[in-house]
Coordinates of C-alpha atoms and ligand atoms in Angstrom, one line a residue:
X1 CA 109.0 164.5 102.8
X2 CA 105.3 164.8 103.7
X3 CA 104.6 166.4 107.1
X4 CA 103.9 164.1 110.1
X5 CA 100.4 162.7 110.8
X6 CA 99.2 164.0 113.8
X7 CA 100.0 161.4 116.8
X8 CA 100.3 161.3 120.7
X9 CA 103.7 162.3 122.2
X10 CA 104.6 160.9 125.5
X11 CA 107.4 161.9 127.6
X12 CA 107.9 159.9 130.6
X13 CA 111.1 160.4 133.0
X14 CA 111.2 156.7 134.4
X15 CA 111.2 153.3 132.7
X16 CA 108.6 152.4 134.8
X17 CA 106.5 154.9 133.3
X18 CA 107.7 154.5 129.2
X19 CA 106.7 150.8 129.6
X20 CA 103.0 151.2 131.1
X21 CA 102.2 153.6 128.7
X22 CA 104.0 151.4 125.8
X23 CA 102.3 148.6 127.1
X24 CA 99.2 149.8 127.0
X25 CA 99.1 150.6 123.5
X26 CA 100.1 146.8 122.8
X27 CA 102.5 147.2 120.3
X28 CA 100.7 150.1 118.4
X29 CA 103.4 153.2 120.2
X30 CA 106.6 153.3 119.3
X31 CA 109.9 154.2 121.7
X32 CA 111.3 157.2 119.7
X33 CA 115.2 157.8 120.7
X34 CA 117.5 159.6 118.3
X35 CA 114.7 159.6 116.1
X36 CA 117.2 159.1 112.7
X37 CA 115.1 155.6 111.5
X38 CA 111.6 156.6 113.2
X39 CA 111.1 160.6 112.7
X40 CA 112.3 159.7 108.6
X41 CA 109.9 156.9 108.6
X42 CA 106.8 158.5 109.8
X43 CA 107.3 161.3 107.3
X44 CA 107.8 159.0 104.6
X45 CA 104.7 157.3 105.6
X46 CA 106.7 154.0 106.6
X47 CA 105.6 153.8 110.2
X48 CA 102.3 155.6 111.1
X49 CA 102.5 154.8 115.2
X50 CA 99.5 157.0 116.9
X51 CA 101.3 157.0 119.8
X52 CA 104.8 157.9 120.1
X53 CA 107.0 157.8 123.5
X54 CA 110.1 159.4 124.0
X55 CA 113.0 157.7 125.8
X56 CA 115.6 160.6 125.9
X57 CA 113.9 161.9 129.6
X58 CA 115.2 158.9 130.9
X59 CA 118.0 159.0 133.2
X60 CA 120.5 156.5 133.4
X61 CA 120.1 154.9 130.3
X62 CA 123.3 156.9 128.5
X63 CA 126.1 155.7 130.0
X64 CA 129.2 153.6 129.3
X65 CA 130.2 152.2 132.3
X66 CA 132.5 149.3 133.9
X67 CA 130.1 145.6 135.1
X68 CA 131.8 142.7 136.7
X69 CA 134.8 142.9 133.9
X70 CA 132.9 144.0 131.1
X71 CA 131.3 147.4 129.6
X72 CA 127.7 148.1 130.1
X73 CA 126.2 150.4 127.5
X74 CA 123.2 152.4 127.9
X75 CA 120.6 151.9 124.9
X76 CA 120.3 155.7 124.7
X77 CA 124.0 156.1 124.4
X78 CA 124.8 157.8 121.3
X79 CA 126.9 156.7 118.1
X80 CA 129.2 159.4 118.7
X81 CA 129.9 158.6 122.6
X82 CA 130.7 155.3 121.8
X83 CA 133.3 156.9 118.8
X84 CA 134.5 158.7 121.6
X85 CA 135.0 156.3 124.1
X86 CA 138.5 155.2 125.0
X87 CA 137.0 152.2 126.7
X88 CA 135.3 150.9 123.8
X89 CA 137.8 152.0 121.4
X90 CA 140.6 149.8 123.4
X91 CA 138.4 147.0 124.7
X92 CA 136.0 146.4 121.7
X93 CA 138.0 147.2 118.5
X94 CA 135.2 145.9 116.4
X95 CA 132.4 148.2 117.6
X96 CA 134.4 150.9 117.7
X97 CA 135.3 150.8 114.0
X98 CA 131.5 150.2 113.4
X99 CA 131.2 153.5 115.4
X100 CA 133.0 155.3 113.2
X101 CA 131.3 154.3 109.8
X102 CA 127.5 154.6 111.1
X103 CA 126.3 157.7 108.6
X104 CA 127.8 160.9 109.6
X105 CA 128.8 162.9 112.4
X106 CA 126.0 164.8 112.2
X107 CA 123.2 161.3 112.6
X108 CA 125.7 160.0 115.2
X109 CA 125.4 162.5 117.5
X110 CA 121.7 161.8 117.5
X111 CA 121.6 158.0 116.8
X112 CA 121.6 155.8 119.4
X113 CA 122.8 151.8 120.2
X114 CA 119.2 151.2 121.3
X115 CA 117.5 152.7 118.2
X116 CA 120.1 151.0 115.9
X117 CA 119.1 148.0 117.5
X118 CA 115.5 148.1 118.1
X119 CA 115.2 148.8 114.2
X120 CA 115.6 145.5 113.1
X121 CA 117.8 146.3 110.8
X122 CA 119.5 143.7 108.4
X123 CA 122.0 146.4 107.8
X124 CA 122.4 147.6 111.1
X125 CA 126.3 148.5 112.0
X126 CA 125.9 147.6 115.3
X127 CA 124.8 144.3 115.6
X128 CA 127.8 142.5 114.1
X129 CA 130.6 143.4 116.1
X130 CA 127.7 143.1 119.2
X131 CA 127.7 139.6 117.9
X132 CA 131.4 139.2 117.7
X133 CA 132.3 140.5 120.8
X134 CA 129.5 137.9 122.5
X135 CA 126.9 141.3 124.1
X136 CA 123.8 140.2 125.7
X137 CA 120.7 142.9 125.5
X138 CA 119.1 144.1 128.5
X139 CA 115.2 144.5 127.8
X140 CA 113.1 146.1 130.4
X141 CA 108.9 145.0 129.8
X142 CA 105.8 144.6 131.7
X143 CA 107.5 141.3 132.4
X144 CA 110.1 142.5 134.3
X145 CA 113.6 142.7 132.9
X146 CA 115.8 139.6 130.8
X147 CA 118.6 139.0 129.1
X148 CA 118.6 138.1 124.9
X149 CA 121.8 137.3 123.7
X150 CA 122.4 139.9 120.7
X151 CA 122.5 136.9 118.1
X152 CA 119.0 136.2 119.3
X153 CA 117.3 139.9 119.1
X154 CA 116.6 139.9 115.4
X155 CA 113.9 137.5 114.2
X156 CA 113.0 138.9 110.5
X157 CA 113.6 142.3 108.4
X158 CA 112.4 145.1 111.2
X159 CA 111.0 142.4 113.6
X160 CA 112.3 142.0 116.7
X161 CA 112.0 139.2 120.0
X162 CA 110.6 142.2 121.8
X163 CA 107.4 141.7 123.0
X164 CA 104.7 144.7 123.0
X165 CA 106.0 146.8 126.0
X166 CA 109.8 146.1 125.8
X167 CA 112.6 148.3 125.1
X168 CA 116.1 147.6 125.1
X169 CA 117.8 149.5 128.1
X170 CA 121.6 148.2 127.5
X171 CA 124.0 146.2 126.0
X172 CA 126.1 144.1 128.4
X173 CA 129.7 143.1 126.7
X174 CA 131.9 140.7 128.3
X175 CA 135.9 141.2 129.3
X176 CA 137.2 140.9 126.0
X177 CA 139.5 137.7 126.1
X178 CA 143.2 137.8 126.7
X179 CA 145.1 137.2 123.4
X180 CA 142.1 138.5 121.4
X181 CA 141.5 141.1 118.4
X182 CA 138.6 142.1 116.9
X183 CA 137.9 144.3 113.6
X184 CA 134.7 145.4 111.3
X185 CA 134.3 146.5 108.0
X186 CA 131.6 147.7 105.6
X187 CA 131.2 149.1 102.3
X188 CA 128.3 151.3 101.4
X189 CA 127.4 152.5 98.3
X190 CA 129.3 155.4 97.9
X191 CA 132.4 153.2 98.4
X192 CA 133.0 153.9 101.7
X193 CA 131.9 154.5 105.5
X194 CA 129.2 157.0 105.9
X195 CA 126.7 155.0 104.6
X196 CA 124.0 151.9 105.1
X197 CA 126.2 148.8 104.2
X198 CA 125.9 147.2 101.3
X199 CA 127.8 144.3 103.3
X200 CA 129.0 144.7 106.8
X201 CA 131.3 142.2 108.3
X202 CA 132.9 141.3 112.0
X203 CA 135.3 139.2 113.3
X204 CA 136.8 138.1 116.1
X205 CA 139.9 135.8 116.9
X206 CA 141.5 134.5 120.4
X207 CA 144.9 133.1 120.1
X208 CA 146.1 130.0 122.1
X209 CA 149.2 129.4 123.9
X210 CA 150.3 127.5 121.1
X211 CA 149.4 130.4 118.8
X212 CA 146.5 128.4 116.8
X213 CA 143.3 130.1 116.8
X214 CA 141.6 128.9 119.8
X215 CA 138.0 131.0 119.3
X216 CA 136.8 132.7 116.3
X217 CA 133.8 134.6 115.5
X218 CA 132.3 135.9 112.2
X219 CA 129.2 138.1 111.9
X220 CA 127.5 139.5 108.6
X221 CA 125.0 142.4 107.9
X222 CA 122.9 142.7 104.5
X223 CA 123.3 139.5 103.5
X224 CA 120.8 138.1 105.2
X225 CA 117.3 138.9 106.7
X226 CA 118.8 139.1 110.2
X227 CA 122.7 139.9 111.2
X228 CA 124.0 136.0 111.6
X229 CA 126.9 134.1 112.8
X230 CA 128.8 132.3 110.3
X231 CA 129.1 129.3 112.4
X232 CA 130.4 127.1 109.3
X233 CA 133.3 129.7 108.8
X234 CA 134.3 130.0 112.2
X235 CA 134.5 126.5 113.1
X236 CA 136.7 126.4 109.7
X237 CA 139.6 128.4 111.8
X238 CA 139.5 127.0 115.3
X239 CA 142.6 125.0 115.9
X240 CA 144.0 126.2 112.9
X241 CA 147.1 129.0 112.1
X242 CA 146.3 132.2 112.0
X243 CA 147.1 132.3 108.3
X244 CA 146.3 133.7 104.9
X245 CA 145.2 130.0 103.8
X246 CA 142.9 129.5 106.7
X247 CA 141.7 132.9 106.7
X248 CA 140.9 132.8 102.6
X249 CA 139.2 129.0 103.1
X250 CA 136.9 131.0 106.1
X251 CA 136.0 133.9 103.9
X252 CA 135.1 131.5 100.8
X253 CA 132.5 129.3 103.7
X254 CA 130.8 132.3 105.3
X255 CA 130.1 133.9 101.9
X256 CA 128.4 130.7 100.9
X257 CA 126.5 130.9 104.6
X258 CA 125.4 134.2 103.4
X259 CA 121.7 134.8 101.8
X260 CA 122.0 138.0 100.0
X261 CA 119.2 139.2 97.8
X262 CA 119.4 141.3 94.8
X263 CA 117.8 145.2 95.2
X264 CA 117.8 148.6 93.8
X265 CA 121.1 148.9 95.7
X266 CA 123.2 145.6 94.9
X267 CA 122.8 141.9 93.4
X268 CA 123.0 139.3 95.2
X269 CA 126.3 137.9 93.8
X270 CA 127.9 141.5 94.3
X271 CA 127.0 141.0 98.0
X272 CA 128.5 137.5 97.7
X273 CA 131.5 138.5 96.5
X274 CA 132.0 141.6 98.6
X275 CA 130.8 139.4 101.9
X276 CA 134.3 136.9 101.0
X277 CA 136.5 140.1 100.5
X278 CA 134.8 142.0 103.9
X279 CA 135.7 138.7 105.9
X280 CA 139.0 137.8 104.5
X281 CA 139.9 141.5 105.6
X282 CA 138.3 141.6 109.0
X283 CA 140.3 138.0 109.8
X284 CA 143.6 140.0 108.1
X285 CA 142.9 143.1 110.7
X286 CA 141.8 140.6 113.8
X287 CA 144.9 138.5 113.6
X288 CA 147.0 141.5 113.5
X289 CA 145.6 142.8 116.6
X290 CA 146.2 139.4 118.3
X291 CA 148.8 138.4 117.5
X292 CA 149.9 142.3 118.9
X293 CA 147.9 141.2 122.4
X294 CA 150.1 137.9 122.5
X295 CA 153.9 139.5 122.1
X296 CA 154.6 139.7 125.8
X297 CA 155.4 143.4 126.6
Ligands
LIG1 C1 121.4 159.6 106.5 C2 121.0 158.5 107.6 C3 122.0 157.3 107.1 C4 122.0 156.5 108.1 N1 123.2 155.8 107.9 C5 123.3 154.9 108.8 C6 124.5 153.9 108.9 O1 125.3 154.0 108.3 N2 124.6 152.5 109.3 C7 123.7 152.2 110.3 O2 123.2 151.3 110.9 N3 122.2 152.8 110.2 C8 122.0 154.2 110.2 N4 120.9 154.9 109.6 C9 120.3 154.4 110.4 C10 120.0 155.4 112.0 O3 120.8 156.0 111.7 C11 120.7 154.2 112.8 O4 119.7 152.8 112.8 C12 120.7 154.7 114.7 O5 121.4 153.8 115.1 C13 119.3 154.4 115.2 O6 119.2 155.3 116.4 P1 118.1 156.0 116.7 O7 118.2 156.4 117.8 O8 117.8 157.3 116.0 O9 116.7 155.2 116.6 P2 115.0 156.0 116.2 O10 114.7 156.8 115.0 O11 114.7 156.6 117.7 O12 114.4 154.5 116.5 C14 114.4 153.5 115.5 C15 113.7 152.3 115.8 O13 114.0 151.4 116.8 C16 112.7 151.7 118.0 N5 113.8 152.0 119.3 C17 114.2 153.2 119.4 N6 115.1 153.3 120.7 C18 115.0 151.8 121.5 C19 114.8 150.8 122.7 N7 115.9 151.4 123.5 N8 114.3 149.7 122.9 C20 113.5 149.3 121.2 N9 113.4 149.7 120.8 C21 114.0 150.9 120.6 C22 112.2 152.6 117.8 O14 110.9 152.4 117.8 C23 112.3 152.6 116.0 O15 111.7 151.4 115.4 C24 121.2 156.3 109.1 C25 120.3 157.3 108.9 C26 120.1 158.7 108.3 C27 118.9 159.2 108.2

């Protein structure tokens, strides 16, 4: 790796100050959280920001807290803290599972949820489960605070809808539905988790009183320019019984909705085939949890 090029380093202690500095640089400045993407990119010369704004001295952005029946996860919450959270583990299984498979423990101790989303990678592990959980992204910028549905955050590879000066401050997850279950799976080049996804898949199912699927959500990473919802596959599941036949059909539809590319890591055909397999497995996992939740105790 190369040495870092010189840059101006700011360490604001308030959000207002961070936003003011970032806005003044009109997009030339980059916020820094855990640095596991940004510092690597800077060392490799893929990013050359003249100004870097460290967010980590801003208080209050590193908490997981209850809000209106749901849960608010601050942008500076580290992936290791999500993995360690009993609230996330019990209420948001897809997100919890994704936190267990993002990189290795040393990276998870630095990497933040805000940085994972802010990077705008089509392969990031946090977006698919957050889409399935129906998360909203809180954003603060020169124009004040706004909220963005997670599926609208990413516009293309490395591109988010954030305007210059805007930073992600939190993600807000609604209360999980009763009789619901969710799951996440991914496969990386090394054959398991711990690695950037060749394909990442999350699924969420809600069962109605009649035992049929009342709602379904499926989200995929690394098979399109952005993480996306496989809406046709979701529609094929609603009102159907949670059976292997319907899961297999939906997984095939989701794979057709994908727009994978071939690159050094995998061919488009392999990614599409893998998407089908992973969606099928996440649907089975999610159904298992939903059926368990539906059993009277
Ligand atoms: C060896 C290795 C393995 C990895 N494996 C995985 C993996 O398996 N899965 C995966 O998803 N990722 C993986 N990554 C990528 C990286 O660890 C994650 O994307 C991580 O979550 C980034 O968070 P961070 O806090 O380190 O972000 P940073 O590097 O600090 O920032 C990343 C980007 O987001 C911007 N940013 C940071 N915070 C905010 C904010 N609050 N608002 C707006 N923009 C912001 C930065 O300006 C930068 O553009 C890996 C990285 C390495 C080095």
